[in-house]
CSV table of C-alpha atoms in Angstrom, one decimal:
chain,number,residue,atom,x,y,z
A,1,MET,CA,0.0,0.1,-0.1
A,2,ARG,CA,1.3,3.3,-1.0
A,3,MET,CA,0.2,7.0,-0.2
A,4,PRO,CA,1.6,10.3,0.1
A,5,VAL,CA,2.8,11.1,3.6
A,6,SER,CA,0.6,14.2,3.5
A,7,ALA,CA,-2.6,12.4,3.0
A,8,VAL,CA,-2.9,11.8,6.6
A,9,PRO,CA,-1.8,14.2,9.3
A,10,LEU,CA,0.8,13.0,11.6
A,11,SER,CA,-1.3,13.6,14.6
A,12,ARG,CA,-4.1,11.6,13.4
A,13,ARG,CA,-2.2,8.5,12.2
A,14,THR,CA,-2.8,5.2,14.0
A,15,GLY,CA,-0.4,2.9,12.2
A,16,PRO,CA,3.1,2.6,10.4
A,17,VAL,CA,4.0,5.9,8.6
A,18,ILE,CA,5.0,6.3,4.9
A,19,LEU,CA,7.8,8.6,4.6
A,20,ARG,CA,7.8,9.9,0.8
A,21,ASP,CA,7.5,13.6,1.4
A,22,LEU,CA,9.8,13.6,4.2
A,23,LEU,CA,12.8,12.5,2.0
A,24,PRO,CA,13.6,15.6,-0.4
A,25,GLY,CA,15.2,14.7,-3.4
A,26,THR,CA,14.2,11.1,-3.7
A,27,SER,CA,11.3,9.5,-5.5
A,28,ARG,CA,11.5,6.3,-3.4
A,29,SER,CA,8.8,5.7,-0.9
A,30,VAL,CA,9.1,3.4,2.2
A,31,THR,CA,6.2,0.9,2.0
A,32,ALA,CA,4.3,0.3,5.1
A,33,LYS,CA,1.5,-2.1,5.9
A,34,PRO,CA,-2.0,-0.7,6.2
A,35,ALA,CA,-2.8,1.1,9.5
A,36,VAL,CA,-3.1,-1.8,11.8
A,37,PRO,CA,-2.3,-0.8,15.5
A,38,ASN,CA,0.6,-2.7,16.9
A,39,ARG,CA,-0.8,-5.2,19.4
A,40,LEU,CA,1.7,-4.2,22.1
A,41,MET,CA,0.4,-0.6,21.9
A,42,SER,CA,-3.0,0.9,22.8
A,43,THR,CA,-4.8,2.5,19.8
A,44,ARG,CA,-5.2,5.6,21.9
A,45,TRP,CA,-1.7,6.6,22.0
A,46,LEU,CA,-1.3,8.0,18.4
A,47,ALA,CA,1.9,8.4,16.5
A,48,GLY,CA,3.3,11.7,15.5
A,49,THR,CA,3.1,13.8,18.6
A,50,CYS,CA,6.7,13.6,19.6
A,51,THR,CA,7.5,16.6,22.1
A,52,ALA,CA,11.2,16.8,21.2
A,53,ASP,CA,12.5,19.6,19.1
A,54,PRO,CA,14.6,18.3,16.2
A,55,ARG,CA,15.9,21.8,15.6
A,56,ARG,CA,17.7,22.0,19.0
A,57,PRO,CA,21.5,21.7,18.7
A,58,SER,CA,23.3,18.6,20.4
A,59,SER,CA,26.4,16.9,20.3
A,60,THR,CA,24.9,14.1,18.2
A,61,MET,CA,24.7,16.3,15.1
A,62,ARG,CA,28.4,15.9,14.7
A,63,ARG,CA,28.0,12.1,14.6
A,64,GLY,CA,25.6,12.2,11.7
A,65,VAL,CA,22.4,11.5,13.9
A,66,LEU,CA,19.3,13.6,13.8
A,67,PRO,CA,19.5,16.3,16.4
A,68,CYS,CA,16.1,15.1,18.0
A,69,ILE,CA,18.1,12.2,19.5
A,70,THR,CA,19.9,14.0,22.4
A,71,THR,CA,22.6,11.4,22.5
A,72,TRP,CA,23.9,8.1,22.0
A,73,ARG,CA,26.2,5.4,23.2
A,74,ALA,CA,28.1,2.6,21.5
A,75,TRP,CA,30.0,-0.5,22.5
A,76,SER,CA,32.2,-1.7,19.6
A,77,ALA,CA,33.2,-4.8,21.2
A,78,THR,CA,29.7,-6.0,21.5
A,79,ARG,CA,28.2,-4.1,18.5
A,80,MET,CA,25.6,-2.7,20.8
A,81,ARG,CA,24.3,0.8,20.1
A,82,MET,CA,21.8,2.8,22.0
A,83,VAL,CA,20.0,6.3,21.6
A,84,ARG,CA,18.4,8.6,23.9
A,85,CYS,CA,15.0,9.7,22.9
A,86,GLY,CA,14.7,13.7,23.1
A,87,SER,CA,11.2,13.4,24.1
A,88,CYS,CA,11.1,11.2,27.2
A,89,PHE,CA,14.8,10.6,27.6
A,90,ILE,CA,14.7,6.8,27.9
A,91,TRP,CA,17.6,4.9,26.5
A,92,LEU,CA,16.8,2.7,23.5
A,93,PRO,CA,18.3,0.1,21.3
A,94,GLY,CA,19.4,1.9,18.0
A,95,ASN,CA,18.2,1.5,14.6
A,96,ALA,CA,14.6,2.2,15.5
A,97,CYS,CA,12.2,5.1,15.6
A,98,ALA,CA,12.5,6.2,19.5
A,99,THR,CA,9.4,8.1,20.0
A,100,ILE,CA,6.6,6.7,17.5
A,101,CYS,CA,6.9,3.1,18.4
A,102,TRP,CA,5.5,2.0,15.3
A,103,ALA,CA,7.9,1.1,12.7
A,104,VAL,CA,11.6,0.5,12.0
A,105,LEU,CA,12.8,3.2,9.6
A,106,PRO,CA,15.4,2.0,7.2
A,107,PHE,CA,17.1,4.6,5.1
A,108,THR,CA,19.8,4.4,2.1
A,109,ALA,CA,23.1,6.2,2.7
A,110,SER,CA,21.9,9.2,0.4
A,111,GLU,CA,18.4,9.3,2.4
A,112,LYS,CA,20.1,9.6,5.7
A,113,ALA,CA,22.0,12.8,4.3
A,114,SER,CA,18.7,14.2,2.9
A,115,LEU,CA,16.4,13.3,5.7
A,116,ARG,CA,15.0,16.4,7.5
A,117,VAL,CA,12.3,16.7,9.9
A,118,SER,CA,10.1,19.9,10.2
A,119,GLY,CA,8.6,21.1,13.6
A,120,ALA,CA,8.4,18.8,16.5
A,121,ALA,CA,6.2,16.1,14.9
A,122,TRP,CA,8.8,13.3,14.8
A,123,ALA,CA,11.8,12.2,16.8
A,124,THR,CA,13.8,9.5,14.9
A,125,GLU,CA,17.2,8.2,14.2
A,126,ALA,CA,18.7,7.6,10.8
A,127,ALA,CA,18.9,3.9,11.0
A,128,SER,CA,22.3,2.2,10.4
A,129,THR,CA,22.3,0.2,7.3
A,130,ARG,CA,25.2,-2.2,8.5
A,131,ALA,CA,22.9,-3.6,11.2
A,132,ARG,CA,20.3,-5.3,9.0
A,133,PRO,CA,20.3,-7.5,5.9
A,134,PRO,CA,19.7,-5.7,2.5
A,135,ALA,CA,16.3,-6.9,2.1
A,136,MET,CA,15.2,-5.1,5.2
A,137,ARG,CA,16.7,-1.9,3.7
A,138,ASP,CA,14.3,-2.2,0.7
A,139,ARG,CA,11.0,-2.2,2.3
A,140,GLY,CA,9.2,-0.8,5.5
A,141,VAL,CA,9.3,-3.0,8.4
A,142,THR,CA,6.9,-3.0,11.4
A,143,LEU,CA,7.7,-3.9,15.1
A,144,SER,CA,5.3,-6.7,14.9
A,145,ASN,CA,7.2,-8.3,12.0
A,146,VAL,CA,10.7,-8.0,13.6
A,147,ALA,CA,11.5,-10.3,16.5
A,148,PRO,CA,14.6,-8.4,17.6
A,149,VAL,CA,12.8,-5.1,18.0
A,150,ARG,CA,9.8,-6.4,19.7
A,151,TRP,CA,11.5,-5.2,22.9
A,152,ILE,CA,11.3,-1.7,21.7
A,153,GLY,CA,7.6,-2.0,21.1
A,154,ARG,CA,7.2,-2.8,24.8
A,155,ASN,CA,9.7,-0.3,26.2
A,156,ALA,CA,9.9,2.7,23.9
A,157,CYS,CA,8.3,5.8,24.7
A,158,SER,CA,4.9,6.8,23.1
A,159,SER,CA,4.9,10.6,23.8
A,160,ALA,CA,1.4,11.1,22.6
A,161,LYS,CA,0.4,10.3,26.3
A,162,TRP,CA,2.0,8.4,29.1
A,163,GLY,CA,-0.1,5.4,28.0
A,164,SER,CA,0.5,1.8,29.1
A,165,VAL,CA,3.3,-0.1,27.2
A,166,ILE,CA,4.2,-2.5,29.7
A,167,PRO,CA,1.0,-4.4,30.9
A,168,MET,CA,0.2,-4.8,34.5
A,169,ASP,CA,-0.4,-8.6,35.1
A,170,ALA,CA,-1.2,-10.2,38.6
A,171,ALA,CA,2.5,-11.2,39.4
A,172,ARG,CA,3.8,-7.7,38.7
A,173,ALA,CA,1.2,-6.1,40.8
A,174,GLU,CA,2.0,-8.4,43.7
A,175,ARG,CA,5.6,-7.5,43.4
A,176,ILE,CA,4.8,-3.9,43.5
A,177,ARG,CA,2.6,-4.4,46.8
A,178,ALA,CA,5.3,-6.2,48.3
A,179,ALA,CA,7.9,-3.5,47.6
A,180,MET,CA,5.3,-1.0,48.9
A,181,ALA,CA,4.8,-2.9,52.4
A,182,LYS,CA,8.7,-3.1,52.6
A,183,ALA,CA,8.9,0.7,52.2
A,184,ALA,CA,6.3,1.3,54.5
A,185,GLY,CA,8.1,-0.8,57.2
A,186,SER,CA,11.3,1.6,57.3
A,187,ARG,CA,12.0,3.1,60.6
A,188,TRP,CA,12.6,6.4,58.9
A,189,CYS,CA,8.9,6.7,57.4
A,190,GLY,CA,6.0,8.5,58.7
A,191,GLU,CA,2.6,7.7,57.5
A,192,PHE,CA,3.5,6.0,54.2
A,193,LEU,CA,1.1,6.4,51.2
A,194,ALA,CA,1.8,5.2,47.8
A,195,SER,CA,0.0,4.7,44.5
A,196,VAL,CA,1.1,3.3,41.2
A,197,VAL,CA,-1.0,3.7,38.1
A,198,THR,CA,-0.1,1.9,34.6
A,199,ASP,CA,-3.2,2.7,32.6
A,200,ASP,CA,-6.0,5.2,32.9
A,201,GLU,CA,-8.4,2.2,32.8
A,202,ALA,CA,-6.6,0.0,35.2
A,203,PRO,CA,-7.1,0.1,38.8
A,204,ALA,CA,-4.3,1.8,40.8
A,205,ILE,CA,-2.0,-0.3,43.2
A,206,VAL,CA,-2.4,1.6,46.5
A,207,HIS,CA,-0.8,1.4,49.9
A,208,GLY,CA,-2.7,3.3,52.4
A,209,SER,CA,-5.9,5.2,51.8
A,210,PRO,CA,-6.2,6.8,48.4
A,211,ASP,CA,-8.2,9.7,49.9
A,212,ARG,CA,-5.9,10.3,52.7
A,213,PRO,CA,-4.9,14.2,52.5
A,214,PHE,CA,-1.2,15.0,52.7
A,215,PHE,CA,1.1,17.9,51.8
A,216,ILE,CA,2.7,17.4,48.5
A,217,ALA,CA,5.1,20.4,49.4
A,218,SER,CA,7.3,21.5,46.5
A,219,ALA,CA,5.4,19.1,43.9
A,220,THR,CA,3.1,22.2,44.3
A,221,LYS,CA,5.4,23.7,41.6
A,222,LEU,CA,3.6,21.3,38.9
A,223,TYR,CA,0.5,23.3,39.7
A,224,VAL,CA,2.3,26.5,39.2
A,225,THR,CA,3.6,25.3,35.9
A,226,ALA,CA,0.2,24.2,34.6
A,227,ILE,CA,-1.4,27.5,35.7
A,228,ALA,CA,1.4,29.6,34.3
A,229,ALA,CA,1.1,27.6,30.8
A,230,ARG,CA,-2.7,28.2,30.8
A,231,LEU,CA,-2.3,31.8,31.5
A,232,ARG,CA,0.3,32.1,28.7
A,233,ALA,CA,-2.1,30.4,26.4
A,234,SER,CA,-4.9,33.0,27.2
A,235,GLY,CA,-2.4,35.7,26.4
A,236,ASP,CA,-2.4,36.9,30.0
A,237,LEU,CA,1.2,36.0,30.7
A,238,ASP,CA,4.5,36.3,28.7
A,239,TRP,CA,6.9,33.9,30.0
A,240,ASP,CA,9.8,35.9,28.5
A,241,ALA,CA,8.8,39.3,29.8
A,242,PRO,CA,10.6,40.6,32.9
A,243,PHE,CA,8.7,39.2,36.1
A,244,ALA,CA,9.0,42.8,37.7
A,245,ASP,CA,6.5,44.0,35.0
A,246,TYR,CA,3.8,42.0,36.7
A,247,LEU,CA,4.6,43.0,40.2
A,248,THR,CA,4.7,46.9,39.9
A,249,GLY,CA,4.7,48.6,43.3
A,250,THR,CA,5.7,45.6,45.2
A,251,GLY,CA,9.5,46.7,45.4
A,252,VAL,CA,11.2,43.7,44.1
A,253,GLY,CA,14.6,45.2,43.5
A,254,GLY,CA,17.8,44.0,45.0
A,255,LEU,CA,17.0,40.2,44.8
A,256,CYS,CA,19.7,39.3,42.4
A,257,VAL,CA,22.8,41.5,42.9
A,258,VAL,CA,26.2,40.2,41.6
A,259,ASP,CA,29.3,42.2,41.8
A,260,GLY,CA,27.4,45.3,42.9
A,261,VAL,CA,25.0,45.1,40.1
A,262,ASP,CA,21.4,44.4,40.6
A,263,HIS,CA,20.3,42.1,37.7
A,264,THR,CA,16.6,41.7,39.1
A,265,PRO,CA,14.9,43.7,36.3
A,266,LEU,CA,16.5,41.4,33.8
A,267,VAL,CA,14.8,38.2,35.4
A,268,THR,CA,12.1,36.7,33.3
A,269,VAL,CA,8.9,34.7,34.3
A,270,ARG,CA,10.6,31.6,32.4
A,271,GLN,CA,13.9,32.0,34.5
A,272,LEU,CA,11.6,31.9,37.7
A,273,LEU,CA,10.1,28.8,36.5
A,274,ALA,CA,13.4,27.2,35.6
A,275,HIS,CA,15.3,28.3,38.6
A,276,THR,CA,17.9,30.2,36.5
A,277,SER,CA,17.1,33.6,37.8
A,278,GLY,CA,20.1,33.5,40.3
A,279,ILE,CA,17.6,34.7,43.1
A,280,PRO,CA,18.6,33.0,46.3
A,281,ASP,CA,16.3,30.7,48.2
A,282,TYR,CA,14.6,32.3,51.2
A,283,PHE,CA,13.4,28.9,52.6
A,284,GLU,CA,16.6,26.8,53.0
A,285,GLY,CA,19.1,29.3,52.0
A,286,ARG,CA,21.4,30.6,54.8
A,287,ARG,CA,21.2,34.1,55.8
A,288,PRO,CA,24.3,36.2,57.3
A,289,ASP,CA,23.3,35.2,60.7
A,290,GLY,CA,23.5,31.4,59.9
A,291,THR,CA,19.8,30.8,60.2
A,292,ASN,CA,17.1,30.0,57.5
A,293,THR,CA,13.3,30.0,57.4
A,294,PHE,CA,12.9,26.3,57.8
A,295,LEU,CA,15.0,26.2,61.0
A,296,GLN,CA,13.1,29.0,62.4
A,297,VAL,CA,9.7,27.4,61.6
A,298,LEU,CA,10.8,24.1,63.4
A,299,ALA,CA,11.9,26.1,66.4
A,300,GLU,CA,8.5,28.1,66.5
A,301,ASP,CA,5.6,28.2,64.1
A,302,PHE,CA,5.1,31.6,62.5
A,303,ALA,CA,3.4,33.1,59.3
A,304,TRP,CA,4.9,35.4,56.5
A,305,GLY,CA,4.1,37.2,53.5
A,306,LEU,CA,5.9,38.4,50.4
A,307,ASP,CA,7.3,41.4,51.8
A,308,ASP,CA,9.1,39.0,54.5
A,309,VAL,CA,10.2,36.8,51.6
A,310,ILE,CA,11.9,39.7,49.7
A,311,GLY,CA,13.4,40.9,52.9
A,312,TRP,CA,15.0,37.7,53.7
A,313,THR,CA,16.1,37.1,50.1
A,314,ARG,CA,17.8,40.4,49.7
A,315,GLU,CA,20.0,39.6,52.8
A,316,MET,CA,21.7,36.6,50.8
A,317,PRO,CA,24.2,36.9,48.1
A,318,ALA,CA,23.1,36.1,44.5
A,319,PRO,CA,25.2,33.1,43.3
A,320,PHE,CA,25.0,34.1,39.4
A,321,ALA,CA,23.4,36.5,37.1
A,322,PRO,CA,20.0,35.5,35.5
A,323,GLY,CA,20.4,33.1,32.5
A,324,THR,CA,24.0,32.3,33.2
A,325,PRO,CA,24.5,29.2,30.9
A,326,GLY,CA,24.6,25.9,32.7
A,327,ARG,CA,23.8,27.6,36.0
A,328,ALA,CA,20.5,26.9,38.2
A,329,LEU,CA,19.8,27.3,41.8
A,330,TYR,CA,16.7,25.7,43.2
A,331,SER,CA,15.0,28.6,45.0
A,332,ASP,CA,11.5,28.8,46.7
A,333,THR,CA,11.7,32.5,46.3
A,334,ASN,CA,11.1,32.0,42.5
A,335,TYR,CA,7.8,30.5,43.1
A,336,GLN,CA,6.8,32.8,45.8
A,337,LEU,CA,7.0,35.5,43.2
A,338,LEU,CA,5.4,33.4,40.6
A,339,GLY,CA,2.5,32.9,43.0
A,340,ALA,CA,2.3,36.6,43.3
A,341,ILE,CA,2.2,37.1,39.6
A,342,ILE,CA,-0.6,34.6,39.3
A,343,GLU,CA,-2.5,36.4,41.7
A,344,ARG,CA,-2.1,39.8,39.9
A,345,VAL,CA,-2.9,38.3,36.6
A,346,THR,CA,-6.0,36.4,37.5
A,347,GLY,CA,-7.2,38.8,40.3
A,348,MET,CA,-7.8,36.0,42.7
A,349,SER,CA,-5.7,34.4,45.5
A,350,PHE,CA,-3.3,31.6,44.4
A,351,ALA,CA,-5.4,29.1,46.1
A,352,ALA,CA,-8.5,30.2,44.2
A,353,ALA,CA,-6.2,29.8,41.0
A,354,VAL,CA,-5.3,26.3,41.9
A,355,GLN,CA,-9.1,25.6,42.1
A,356,ALA,CA,-10.1,27.4,39.0
A,357,HIS,CA,-7.2,26.1,36.9
A,358,ALA,CA,-6.4,22.6,38.1
A,359,CYS,CA,-9.1,21.4,40.5
A,360,ASP,CA,-12.2,22.4,38.3
A,361,PRO,CA,-11.1,21.2,35.0
A,362,LEU,CA,-9.8,17.8,36.4
A,363,GLY,CA,-12.4,17.1,39.0
A,364,LEU,CA,-10.0,17.2,41.9
A,365,GLY,CA,-12.4,17.2,44.8
A,366,ASP,CA,-9.9,16.8,47.6
A,367,THR,CA,-7.2,19.0,46.5
A,368,TRP,CA,-6.7,22.6,47.7
A,369,CYS,CA,-3.9,25.0,48.7
A,370,MET,CA,-3.6,25.8,52.4
A,371,ASP,CA,-3.9,29.6,53.1
A,372,ALA,CA,-5.0,31.8,56.1
A,373,SER,CA,-8.7,30.9,55.2
A,374,SER,CA,-8.1,27.3,55.2
A,375,ARG,CA,-5.7,27.0,58.1
A,376,GLY,CA,-8.4,25.4,60.4
A,377,ARG,CA,-8.1,22.2,58.1
A,378,TYR,CA,-4.6,21.5,59.1
A,379,ASP,CA,-5.4,18.6,61.5
A,380,GLN,CA,-7.2,16.9,58.8
A,381,VAL,CA,-3.9,16.4,56.8
A,382,ALA,CA,-1.3,13.5,57.4
A,383,ARG,CA,1.5,15.1,59.5
A,384,PHE,CA,5.0,14.8,58.4
A,385,ARG,CA,8.1,14.0,60.8
A,386,VAL,CA,11.4,16.0,60.9
A,387,GLY,CA,13.7,13.4,62.6
A,388,ASP,CA,11.9,12.5,66.0
A,389,MET,CA,9.8,15.6,65.9
A,390,LEU,CA,6.2,15.7,64.6
A,391,PRO,CA,5.9,19.6,64.3
A,392,ALA,CA,2.4,21.3,64.1
A,393,ILE,CA,3.2,24.2,61.8
A,394,PRO,CA,-0.3,25.4,60.3
A,395,LEU,CA,1.1,29.0,60.2
A,396,ALA,CA,3.9,28.0,58.1
A,397,MET,CA,2.2,25.8,55.7
A,398,SER,CA,-0.5,28.5,55.1
A,399,SER,CA,2.3,30.8,54.1
A,400,VAL,CA,4.3,28.7,51.7
A,401,GLY,CA,1.6,29.1,49.0
A,402,ALA,CA,2.9,28.6,45.5
A,403,ASP,CA,6.3,27.1,46.6
A,404,GLY,CA,4.8,24.2,48.6
A,405,GLY,CA,1.3,24.8,50.1
A,406,VAL,CA,-0.9,22.3,48.2
A,407,VAL,CA,-2.8,19.4,50.0
A,408,SER,CA,-3.9,16.5,47.8
A,409,THR,CA,-4.5,12.7,48.0
A,410,LEU,CA,-3.1,9.8,46.2
A,411,ARG,CA,-6.2,9.6,43.9
A,412,ASP,CA,-6.2,13.2,43.0
A,413,SER,CA,-2.5,13.5,42.6
A,414,GLN,CA,-2.5,10.6,40.0
A,415,ARG,CA,-5.3,12.2,38.2
A,416,PHE,CA,-3.1,15.5,38.1
A,417,LEU,CA,0.1,14.0,37.1
A,418,ARG,CA,-1.4,11.9,34.3
A,419,ALA,CA,-3.3,15.0,33.0
A,420,LEU,CA,-0.3,17.1,33.2
A,421,LEU,CA,2.1,14.7,31.2
A,422,ALA,CA,-0.6,14.1,28.7
A,423,GLY,CA,-1.3,17.7,28.2
A,424,GLU,CA,-4.9,17.8,29.1
A,425,LEU,CA,-4.5,21.2,30.8
A,426,PHE,CA,-2.6,22.9,27.9
A,427,ASP,CA,-1.3,22.4,24.5
A,428,ARG,CA,0.9,19.3,24.5
A,429,ALA,CA,3.7,21.0,22.8
A,430,VAL,CA,4.3,22.8,26.3
A,431,ILE,CA,5.6,19.5,27.7
A,432,GLY,CA,8.3,19.3,24.9
A,433,GLU,CA,9.1,22.9,25.6
A,434,ILE,CA,9.5,22.5,29.3
A,435,THR,CA,11.5,19.3,29.1
A,436,ALA,CA,13.9,20.3,26.2
A,437,GLU,CA,16.6,21.4,28.5
A,438,TRP,CA,17.7,19.9,31.8
A,439,ARG,CA,20.1,21.7,34.3
A,440,ARG,CA,21.6,20.1,37.4
A,441,ILE,CA,20.3,21.4,40.6
A,442,PHE,CA,21.5,18.8,43.1
A,443,ARG,CA,22.5,15.3,42.4
A,444,PRO,CA,20.9,13.2,40.8
A,445,LEU,CA,18.1,15.8,40.1
A,446,ARG,CA,17.9,18.1,37.1
A,447,TYR,CA,15.4,20.9,36.4
A,448,GLY,CA,13.7,21.9,33.2
A,449,THR,CA,11.0,24.6,33.1
A,450,GLY,CA,8.8,24.1,36.1
A,451,ILE,CA,9.4,20.3,36.2
A,452,MET,CA,12.0,18.0,37.6
A,453,LEU,CA,14.0,15.1,36.2
A,454,PHE,CA,15.3,12.3,38.5
A,455,ARG,CA,17.9,10.0,36.7
A,456,LEU,CA,19.6,7.2,38.5
A,457,PRO,CA,23.4,7.5,39.0
A,458,ARG,CA,25.1,5.5,36.1
A,459,VAL,CA,26.9,3.4,38.9
A,460,MET,CA,23.4,2.0,39.8
A,461,ALA,CA,22.2,1.7,36.1
A,462,PRO,CA,25.3,1.2,33.9
A,463,PHE,CA,23.1,0.1,30.8
A,464,GLY,CA,20.5,2.8,31.3
A,465,ALA,CA,17.3,3.0,33.2
A,466,PRO,CA,13.9,4.6,32.7
A,467,ASP,CA,14.1,8.4,33.8
A,468,PHE,CA,11.4,9.8,36.0
A,469,ILE,CA,9.8,13.1,35.3
A,470,GLY,CA,7.8,15.0,37.6
A,471,HIS,CA,8.6,16.7,40.9
A,472,SER,CA,9.3,15.9,44.6
A,473,GLY,CA,8.6,17.6,47.8
A,474,ALA,CA,10.4,18.2,51.1
A,475,SER,CA,7.6,16.4,53.1
A,476,GLY,CA,8.8,13.1,51.5
A,477,THR,CA,6.6,13.3,48.5
A,478,VAL,CA,7.3,12.2,44.8
A,479,MET,CA,5.1,12.6,41.9
A,480,PHE,CA,6.6,11.1,38.8
A,481,GLY,CA,6.1,9.4,35.5
A,482,VAL,CA,8.4,6.6,34.6
A,483,ALA,CA,9.6,7.5,31.1
A,484,GLY,CA,8.6,5.0,28.4
A,485,THR,CA,6.3,2.7,30.5
A,486,GLY,CA,3.1,4.8,31.0
A,487,THR,CA,3.6,4.3,34.7
A,488,THR,CA,3.1,7.1,37.2
A,489,ILE,CA,4.2,6.9,40.9
A,490,VAL,CA,2.8,9.0,43.6
A,491,LEU,CA,4.0,8.3,47.2
A,492,THR,CA,4.8,10.1,50.3
A,493,THR,CA,7.1,9.1,53.3
A,494,ASN,CA,5.6,12.0,55.3
A,495,GLN,CA,9.1,13.0,56.8
A,496,ALA,CA,11.5,15.4,55.9
A,497,GLU,CA,14.9,14.2,57.3
A,498,ARG,CA,15.9,11.6,54.8
A,499,ARG,CA,15.4,13.4,51.5
A,500,ASP,CA,16.7,10.4,49.5
A,501,LEU,CA,14.0,8.0,51.1
A,502,PRO,CA,11.1,8.7,48.7
A,503,PHE,CA,13.3,8.2,45.7
A,504,ARG,CA,14.8,5.0,47.0
A,505,MET,CA,11.3,3.9,47.5
A,506,MET,CA,10.2,5.1,44.1
A,507,VAL,CA,12.8,3.2,42.2
A,508,SER,CA,12.2,0.2,44.2
A,509,VAL,CA,8.4,0.2,43.3
A,510,ALA,CA,9.1,1.1,39.7
A,511,ARG,CA,11.6,-1.7,39.2
A,512,ARG,CA,9.0,-4.4,40.1
């Protein structure tokens, strides 16, 4: 069967793609079978919606590979080659389309040189002709026909949605439950709550009550990102405008002073989202007297506002000028400022904006942001430990707002996370934008634009492992999607002492 590639829009295709018009200067077509969905995939996850930007420069361009593949590794002794998908950042065996998961794409040497991909519709690798017989180079080959690449169909990312490509059978579900039970038995844990979802239509695997409210802490920043994306789509917020333009009369000068020069007027909304503003962290950053807000809260609960945050931040030196290449500093001050911007733009409190832009559209009935008006609900929320202490800090938790004040449940958090990664709250192209560039904040975490990447250290995964994309919180909360599997994990250890603990538990559960 042959047809021009333009006959069916990329975003509407449900089967292997034909590539004639994508190969300028050649009359040869790649023949594909009729649009029969791969049995290992769900027909809901359509091809052609890659979030990677093929135009983004990368080191792989020097190696003759399309720039949408961010990097690759080769082991000549074993003739093993792997590429890294620019959309979901999972390692995959070479010679295959990394994102669409529908067909192996064989090209001749001349076609490799001429292949160009426009926009962010595709992410693919110019496949090596040395690795397959001549007969396979002359025709289109689908995953279902080629046994050596069936593994890819089960494990490659389908970036149209975080759909299930690894089925959840009874044995795997039982292994996950056992891992959860083991994690809950840790002496470091507070009230352990966990949920794993592999498919929107499959029941979640849950430890604890799915409706028990808990503080998601800094995972609140995902809500800020979603709201900021929606406000940009409506034309109310420009990510590349100076943030101070939205906070006139607030007196935000002096937040980023480097070598005696105040760079605050140059800081953009995008830099606040990405933690590249250079503005110090008011919450855990050390002030000249050696204290920080977190330690003061543990000593005695108190409330604060934006003016307090600005005053504390001015006392600390800025580590770099905004937008310095390769630099990022995780700073809760950035999100305090973003919360204030959201309030100015929407004309409502941040808590009301969370309700209007996230809870109402997704039907999140048990999610809310604690502020002064809802402080009385503090005792309804699971308490988190700090060492041997179980602090009661309603004043502080009603003050953190956009940098960590959202309360949610496992059920609501799963709904929100899957909707966020699937682009239900905004244009899906935004996911590609906010995950296009990662900067190291503290090992092994990296930060995009309002979203976090957790990658296992190479010593723990020498042959590559799925990346986790989402966000964590200081209350021991993690909300991450496991790249390439369709799995989302939400769990909280409800403790703030061992910051590594929720990540260890998340990896343990994901590996099951």
